[in-house]
Coordinates of C-alpha atoms and ligand atoms in Angstrom, one line a residue:
X1 CA -6.2 14.9 -11.1
X2 CA -4.3 12.5 -13.1
X3 CA -2.5 9.6 -13.1
X4 CA -5.4 8.1 -10.6
X5 CA -6.1 4.7 -9.4
X6 CA -9.5 4.1 -8.5
X7 CA -11.0 1.3 -6.6
X8 CA -14.3 -0.9 -7.3
X9 CA -15.6 -1.0 -3.7
X10 CA -18.5 -3.4 -4.4
X11 CA -15.9 -6.0 -6.6
X12 CA -13.1 -5.6 -4.0
X13 CA -15.9 -6.3 -1.4
X14 CA -17.2 -9.5 -3.3
X15 CA -13.8 -10.3 -3.7
X16 CA -13.0 -10.3 -0.6
X17 CA -16.5 -11.7 0.8
X18 CA -15.9 -14.6 -1.5
X19 CA -13.0 -15.6 0.0
X20 CA -14.0 -15.1 3.0
X21 CA -16.6 -17.5 3.4
X22 CA -14.4 -20.3 1.7
X23 CA -12.1 -19.7 4.4
X24 CA -15.4 -19.9 6.8
X25 CA -16.7 -23.6 5.6
X26 CA -13.3 -24.2 7.0
X27 CA -13.5 -22.9 10.3
X28 CA -10.2 -20.8 8.8
X29 CA -10.6 -16.5 9.6
X30 CA -8.4 -14.3 7.4
X31 CA -6.6 -11.7 8.1
X32 CA -6.5 -9.4 5.1
X33 CA -3.0 -8.3 3.8
X34 CA -2.9 -4.5 2.8
X35 CA 0.8 -4.1 2.1
X36 CA 0.0 -3.8 -1.5
X37 CA -2.3 -0.7 -1.5
X38 CA 0.0 0.8 1.2
X39 CA -2.1 0.4 4.1
X40 CA -4.9 2.4 3.0
X41 CA -7.8 2.7 5.4
X42 CA -10.6 3.2 2.9
X43 CA -9.4 0.2 0.9
X44 CA -8.7 -1.5 4.2
X45 CA -12.0 -1.1 5.7
X46 CA -13.9 -2.8 2.5
X47 CA -12.2 -6.2 3.3
X48 CA -13.9 -5.2 7.0
X49 CA -17.3 -5.1 5.8
X50 CA -16.7 -8.2 3.3
X51 CA -16.1 -10.7 7.2
X52 CA -11.8 -10.7 7.4
X53 CA -11.2 -11.0 11.0
X54 CA -8.2 -8.4 11.0
X55 CA -5.8 -6.6 8.8
X56 CA -1.5 -7.8 8.3
X57 CA 0.9 -5.5 7.3
X58 CA 4.5 -6.2 6.9
X59 CA 5.2 -2.2 7.8
X60 CA 4.7 -0.7 10.9
X61 CA 4.5 2.6 9.1
X62 CA 1.6 1.7 7.3
X63 CA -0.2 -0.3 10.5
X64 CA 0.1 3.1 12.0
X65 CA -2.4 4.8 9.1
X66 CA -4.9 1.4 10.1
X67 CA -4.7 2.1 14.1
X68 CA -8.2 3.4 14.5
X69 CA -9.9 0.5 12.3
X70 CA -11.6 -1.6 15.0
X71 CA -9.8 -4.8 14.8
X72 CA -6.5 -6.8 15.2
X73 CA -3.4 -5.8 13.4
X74 CA -0.7 -7.9 12.3
X75 CA 2.8 -7.3 11.4
X76 CA 4.1 -9.5 9.0
X77 CA 8.0 -8.7 8.3
X78 CA 9.9 -9.6 11.4
X79 CA 10.2 -6.5 13.9
X80 CA 13.9 -4.6 13.1
X81 CA 15.3 -4.2 16.6
X82 CA 14.9 -0.3 16.0
X83 CA 11.3 -0.2 14.8
X84 CA 10.3 -2.2 18.5
X85 CA 8.6 0.7 20.4
X86 CA 6.3 1.4 17.2
X87 CA 5.9 -2.5 17.0
X88 CA 4.3 -2.7 20.4
X89 CA 2.3 0.6 20.4
X90 CA 0.6 0.0 16.4
X91 CA 0.4 -4.0 16.7
X92 CA -1.3 -6.2 18.4
X93 CA 0.3 -9.1 17.0
X94 CA 3.8 -9.9 14.9
X95 CA 5.1 -12.6 13.6
X96 CA 8.7 -13.6 15.2
X97 CA 12.0 -15.9 14.8
X98 CA 14.4 -14.6 16.9
X99 CA 14.2 -14.6 20.6
X100 CA 16.7 -11.6 20.8
X101 CA 13.5 -9.5 19.2
X102 CA 11.2 -11.4 21.7
X103 CA 12.8 -10.3 24.2
X104 CA 13.4 -6.7 23.4
X105 CA 9.0 -7.4 22.2
X106 CA 9.1 -7.9 26.0
X107 CA 11.0 -5.4 27.7
X108 CA 9.6 -3.0 25.6
X109 CA 5.7 -4.5 26.1
X110 CA 6.3 -3.9 29.9
X111 CA 7.2 -0.6 29.4
X112 CA 4.5 0.6 27.8
X113 CA 1.8 -2.0 30.2
X114 CA 0.9 -4.5 27.6
X115 CA 1.0 -8.3 26.7
X116 CA 2.5 -8.2 23.0
X117 CA 0.9 -11.4 20.7
X118 CA 3.6 -13.3 18.7
X119 CA 3.5 -15.9 15.9
X120 CA 6.2 -18.4 16.1
X121 CA 7.3 -18.6 12.1
X122 CA 8.6 -21.9 11.2
X123 CA 10.6 -22.5 8.3
X124 CA 8.9 -25.4 6.8
X125 CA 11.4 -25.2 3.4
X126 CA 11.0 -22.2 1.4
X127 CA 14.0 -20.2 3.0
X128 CA 12.8 -16.9 3.7
X129 CA 12.2 -16.7 6.9
X130 CA 11.0 -18.6 10.2
X131 CA 12.8 -21.1 13.0
X132 CA 13.8 -24.6 12.0
X133 CA 11.2 -27.2 13.0
X134 CA 14.2 -28.7 15.2
X135 CA 14.8 -25.9 16.9
X136 CA 11.0 -25.5 18.0
X137 CA 11.6 -27.1 21.6
X138 CA 14.3 -24.7 22.0
X139 CA 12.8 -21.3 21.4
X140 CA 9.4 -21.9 22.7
X141 CA 10.9 -22.0 26.1
X142 CA 12.6 -19.0 25.5
X143 CA 9.3 -17.0 24.9
X144 CA 7.2 -18.4 27.6
X145 CA 9.6 -16.9 30.1
X146 CA 8.8 -13.3 28.4
X147 CA 5.9 -12.3 30.7
X148 CA 4.6 -9.7 28.3
X149 CA 4.9 -11.7 25.4
X150 CA 1.7 -14.5 24.6
X151 CA 2.9 -17.2 22.2
X152 CA -0.5 -16.8 20.4
X153 CA 0.6 -19.5 17.5
X154 CA 2.7 -20.9 14.6
X155 CA 2.8 -19.7 11.2
X156 CA 4.3 -20.7 8.0
X157 CA 5.0 -18.4 4.5
X158 CA 5.1 -20.2 1.5
X159 CA 5.8 -19.6 -2.0
X160 CA 7.7 -16.5 -1.6
X161 CA 11.3 -17.0 -1.8
X162 CA 11.7 -20.5 -2.7
X163 CA 8.7 -20.5 -4.9
X164 CA 7.6 -24.1 -2.1
X165 CA 3.6 -24.5 -3.2
X166 CA 2.0 -25.7 0.3
X167 CA 0.3 -29.1 1.0
X168 CA -0.8 -31.6 3.0
X169 CA 3.1 -32.8 3.7
X170 CA 4.2 -29.6 4.6
X171 CA 1.3 -27.7 6.2
X172 CA 0.4 -31.2 8.1
X173 CA 4.0 -30.3 9.9
X174 CA 3.1 -27.1 11.2
X175 CA 0.0 -28.9 12.1
X176 CA 2.0 -31.5 14.0
X177 CA 3.6 -28.9 15.5
X178 CA 1.4 -26.8 17.4
X179 CA -0.5 -30.2 18.4
X180 CA 3.2 -31.1 19.7
X181 CA 3.5 -27.4 21.5
X182 CA -0.1 -27.0 23.1
X183 CA 0.5 -31.1 24.6
X184 CA 4.2 -30.1 26.0
X185 CA 2.9 -26.5 27.4
X186 CA -0.3 -26.9 28.2
X187 CA -1.0 -24.1 26.4
X188 CA -4.1 -23.2 23.6
X189 CA -2.2 -21.7 20.3
X190 CA -4.9 -19.1 19.1
X191 CA -3.5 -19.5 15.7
X192 CA -1.9 -21.6 13.6
X193 CA -1.2 -19.7 10.6
X194 CA -0.9 -21.9 7.2
X195 CA 0.4 -19.2 4.8
X196 CA -0.7 -16.6 1.6
X197 CA -2.7 -16.9 -1.1
X198 CA -1.0 -19.5 -2.3
X199 CA -2.5 -21.9 0.5
X200 CA -6.8 -20.8 -1.4
X201 CA -6.2 -23.8 -3.5
X202 CA -6.1 -26.0 -0.6
X203 CA -9.2 -24.7 0.9
X204 CA -11.2 -24.9 -2.7
X205 CA -10.3 -28.2 -2.7
X206 CA -10.6 -29.6 1.1
X207 CA -7.0 -30.5 1.5
X208 CA -6.4 -27.9 3.9
X209 CA -5.5 -29.9 7.4
X210 CA -7.7 -29.2 9.9
X211 CA -5.7 -27.6 12.5
X212 CA -5.1 -24.9 10.0
X213 CA -7.2 -21.7 11.3
X214 CA -5.7 -18.9 10.3
X215 CA -4.8 -17.7 6.8
X216 CA -3.1 -14.1 5.8
X217 CA -4.3 -13.1 2.4
X218 CA -3.4 -10.4 0.0
X219 CA -3.2 -10.9 -3.4
X220 CA -6.1 -13.3 -3.8
X221 CA -8.6 -10.3 -2.2
X222 CA -7.3 -7.8 -4.3
X223 CA -6.7 -9.2 -7.3
X224 CA -9.0 -12.2 -6.8
X225 CA -6.0 -14.7 -8.2
X226 CA -4.5 -18.0 -6.0
X227 CA -0.7 -17.7 -6.4
X228 CA 0.0 -21.7 -5.9
X229 CA -0.7 -21.5 -9.4
X230 CA -1.8 -18.1 -10.6
X231 CA -5.8 -19.1 -11.2
X232 CA -8.5 -16.7 -10.7
X233 CA -10.9 -17.5 -8.4
X234 CA -14.4 -18.1 -9.3
X235 CA -16.6 -15.6 -8.8
X236 CA -13.6 -12.6 -8.5
X237 CA -12.8 -9.9 -10.1
X238 CA -8.8 -8.9 -11.5
X239 CA -10.6 -5.4 -12.1
X240 CA -11.6 -4.0 -8.4
X241 CA -8.6 -1.6 -9.2
X242 CA -8.0 0.9 -12.2
X243 CA -5.4 2.9 -13.2
X244 CA -6.6 5.7 -14.9
X245 CA -3.4 7.6 -16.8
X246 CA -3.6 11.3 -19.9
X247 CA -3.0 11.7 -22.8
X248 CA -0.2 14.3 -23.1
X249 CA 0.5 13.8 -26.9
X250 CA -0.5 12.0 -29.3
X251 CA 1.0 12.3 -32.9
X252 CA 1.9 10.4 -36.0
X253 CA 5.8 8.6 -35.6
X254 CA 7.6 6.3 -37.0
X255 CA 7.9 3.4 -35.3
X256 CA 11.6 3.1 -36.1
X257 CA 14.0 5.6 -34.1
X258 CA 16.0 8.1 -36.4
X259 CA 19.4 8.1 -35.8
X260 CA 22.3 5.8 -34.8
X261 CA 21.0 3.6 -31.3
X262 CA 23.2 4.1 -28.5
X263 CA 21.7 3.1 -24.9
X264 CA 17.8 4.2 -23.4
X265 CA 17.6 5.8 -20.0
X266 CA 18.2 2.5 -18.2
X267 CA 21.2 1.7 -19.3
X268 CA 20.1 -0.9 -22.1
X269 CA 19.8 -1.0 -26.1
X270 CA 16.7 -0.7 -27.3
X271 CA 15.7 -3.2 -31.0
X272 CA 12.5 -1.9 -32.4
X273 CA 10.6 -3.8 -35.2
X274 CA 9.6 -1.2 -38.5
X275 CA 5.6 -1.4 -38.5
X276 CA 5.9 1.4 -40.7
X277 CA 3.6 4.7 -39.6
X278 CA 2.0 4.4 -35.9
X279 CA -0.3 6.7 -34.7
X280 CA 1.3 7.3 -30.9
X281 CA 0.1 9.0 -27.9
X282 CA 2.0 9.6 -24.5
X283 CA 0.4 9.7 -21.2
X284 CA 1.6 11.1 -17.7
X285 CA 2.9 8.2 -16.0
X286 CA 6.0 6.3 -15.9
X287 CA 8.8 3.4 -14.7
X288 CA 8.3 5.7 -11.6
X289 CA 5.4 5.2 -10.3
X290 CA 4.4 1.9 -12.3
X291 CA 5.9 -1.0 -13.5
X292 CA 4.2 -0.8 -17.6
X293 CA 4.8 -4.4 -18.2
X294 CA 2.2 -5.1 -15.3
X295 CA -0.2 -3.3 -17.2
X296 CA -3.0 -4.2 -20.0
X297 CA -4.6 -1.0 -21.4
X298 CA -9.1 -1.8 -21.6
X299 CA -9.3 0.1 -23.9
X300 CA -10.3 -0.7 -26.9
X301 CA -6.9 -0.7 -30.2
X302 CA -4.6 0.3 -27.1
X303 CA -1.0 -1.1 -27.3
X304 CA 1.7 -0.3 -24.3
X305 CA 5.0 0.2 -26.7
X306 CA 7.4 1.0 -23.5
X307 CA 7.7 3.7 -20.8
X308 CA 10.9 5.7 -19.5
X309 CA 10.8 7.6 -16.3
X310 CA 7.4 9.5 -16.4
X311 CA 6.6 9.2 -20.3
X312 CA 4.5 5.6 -21.1
X313 CA 4.2 5.5 -25.0
X314 CA 1.3 3.7 -26.6
X315 CA 0.5 2.1 -29.8
X316 CA -2.8 3.6 -31.0
X317 CA -2.8 2.9 -34.6
X318 CA -6.3 0.8 -34.0
X319 CA -7.9 2.7 -31.1
X320 CA -11.3 4.9 -31.4
X321 CA -10.5 7.8 -33.6
X322 CA -12.3 9.7 -30.4
X323 CA -8.2 8.9 -28.8
X324 CA -7.1 12.5 -28.3
X325 CA -5.0 15.3 -26.4
X326 CA -6.4 14.5 -22.5
X327 CA -8.5 11.1 -23.0
X328 CA -7.7 9.0 -20.1
X329 CA -6.9 6.1 -20.9
X330 CA -7.8 2.9 -18.8
X331 CA -5.5 -0.3 -17.3
X332 CA -5.9 -3.1 -15.3
X333 CA -3.1 -4.2 -13.2
X334 CA -1.0 -6.8 -11.8
X335 CA 0.2 -7.3 -8.3
X336 CA 3.7 -5.4 -8.9
X337 CA 2.5 -2.6 -10.9
X338 CA 0.0 -2.3 -8.3
X339 CA 2.7 -2.2 -5.5
X340 CA 4.4 0.1 -7.5
X341 CA 0.8 2.4 -7.9
X342 CA 0.2 2.6 -4.6
X343 CA 3.6 3.8 -3.5
X344 CA 4.2 6.0 -5.7
X345 CA 3.4 9.7 -4.1
X346 CA 2.1 11.4 -8.0
X347 CA -0.4 9.1 -8.3
X348 CA -3.2 9.9 -6.4
X349 CA -5.9 7.4 -4.5
X350 CA -9.2 7.5 -4.7
X351 CA -12.0 5.1 -3.1
X352 CA -14.9 5.1 -5.7
X353 CA -18.2 4.0 -4.4
X354 CA -19.7 2.0 -7.6
X355 CA -19.6 1.2 -10.8
Ligands
LIG1 C1 2.9 -10.8 1.9 C2 3.0 -11.3 2.8 C3 1.4 -12.3 3.0 C4 0.4 -12.0 2.2 O1 1.0 -12.8 0.4 P1 0.0 -13.0 -0.7 O2 0.6 -13.7 -1.4 O3 -0.2 -11.5 -0.9 O4 -1.5 -13.2 -0.3 C5 1.4 -13.2 3.7 N1 1.6 -12.8 5.3 C6 3.3 -12.7 4.6 C7 4.7 -12.5 5.9 C8 3.9 -11.6 3.9 O5 4.9 -11.0 3.7

């Protein structure tokens, strides 16, 4: 059934392996971030087969789907107070920045007879989550007083809100804070978690501070792209995930709408260029399912000219004459397109085994 997303198992495996191997050379463990594919267990399994240490997701609902897989599961988004019970049940490690939340996790862990590991997030300038570096010695003693919580490490997230690029300065600061905590409180930190796909370039350039020994990687695995500069990672594929959609109408039409132009379905006044007659195809997918600006057609001579909620319109004037009703069109996708495709319940997800 279409539309569907197909996954090339070998390409995804290769992408993961290249990143895991690069990390291994620097004694860094990789947690694969599964949120962009909504924690699909078959896809996560491919990452595990390729050597990632554990799985991480921002939503507890996705970690639930991964419950059966034999590895540590990490919750990336700070827990909501209303989900504490599930956080203890379905994650082994969570990222935290609020002592009140950590205390709630402690109480729940006690109820479930568990010890829950946390990574204390430090804000090193990106201004999303994390305590400020100067508050470390206020917060850490509070955490150590929680009997069912193990402070397993410290972490940072960069290049998400503020666009701050990880470097020797900010990650060096994380490294130093970790050493300070270890020395002050006499405990080893298992995880010094130095960020996401935007930290990969430091690995490649041998510039990652030595004390950083974990990364949480999503985009670089699924699209083969580091996110500090948007460079392709050598040897990886950007087409491990493909969208297939079916043609539901194909006709010759004008490129200019006929009549007075008001607003389109999204309240914008559209502007059109007169390109004469076009051979146009509509495929059965729309903005409810995908960010069409993030798609790239793989069929020769196909151009995306727009989309409404459930229809995507293609200019196929230059395409193969074999493009007819029922034809399957294939597209590569960027991160935001992938996120939406996996979130849409109207798109089928299929794991393919080979080419
Ligand atoms: C999403 C997320 C990641 C992964 O980011 P990528 O850029 O896809 O590698 C890592 N850490 C946190 C906290 C996240 O929310």
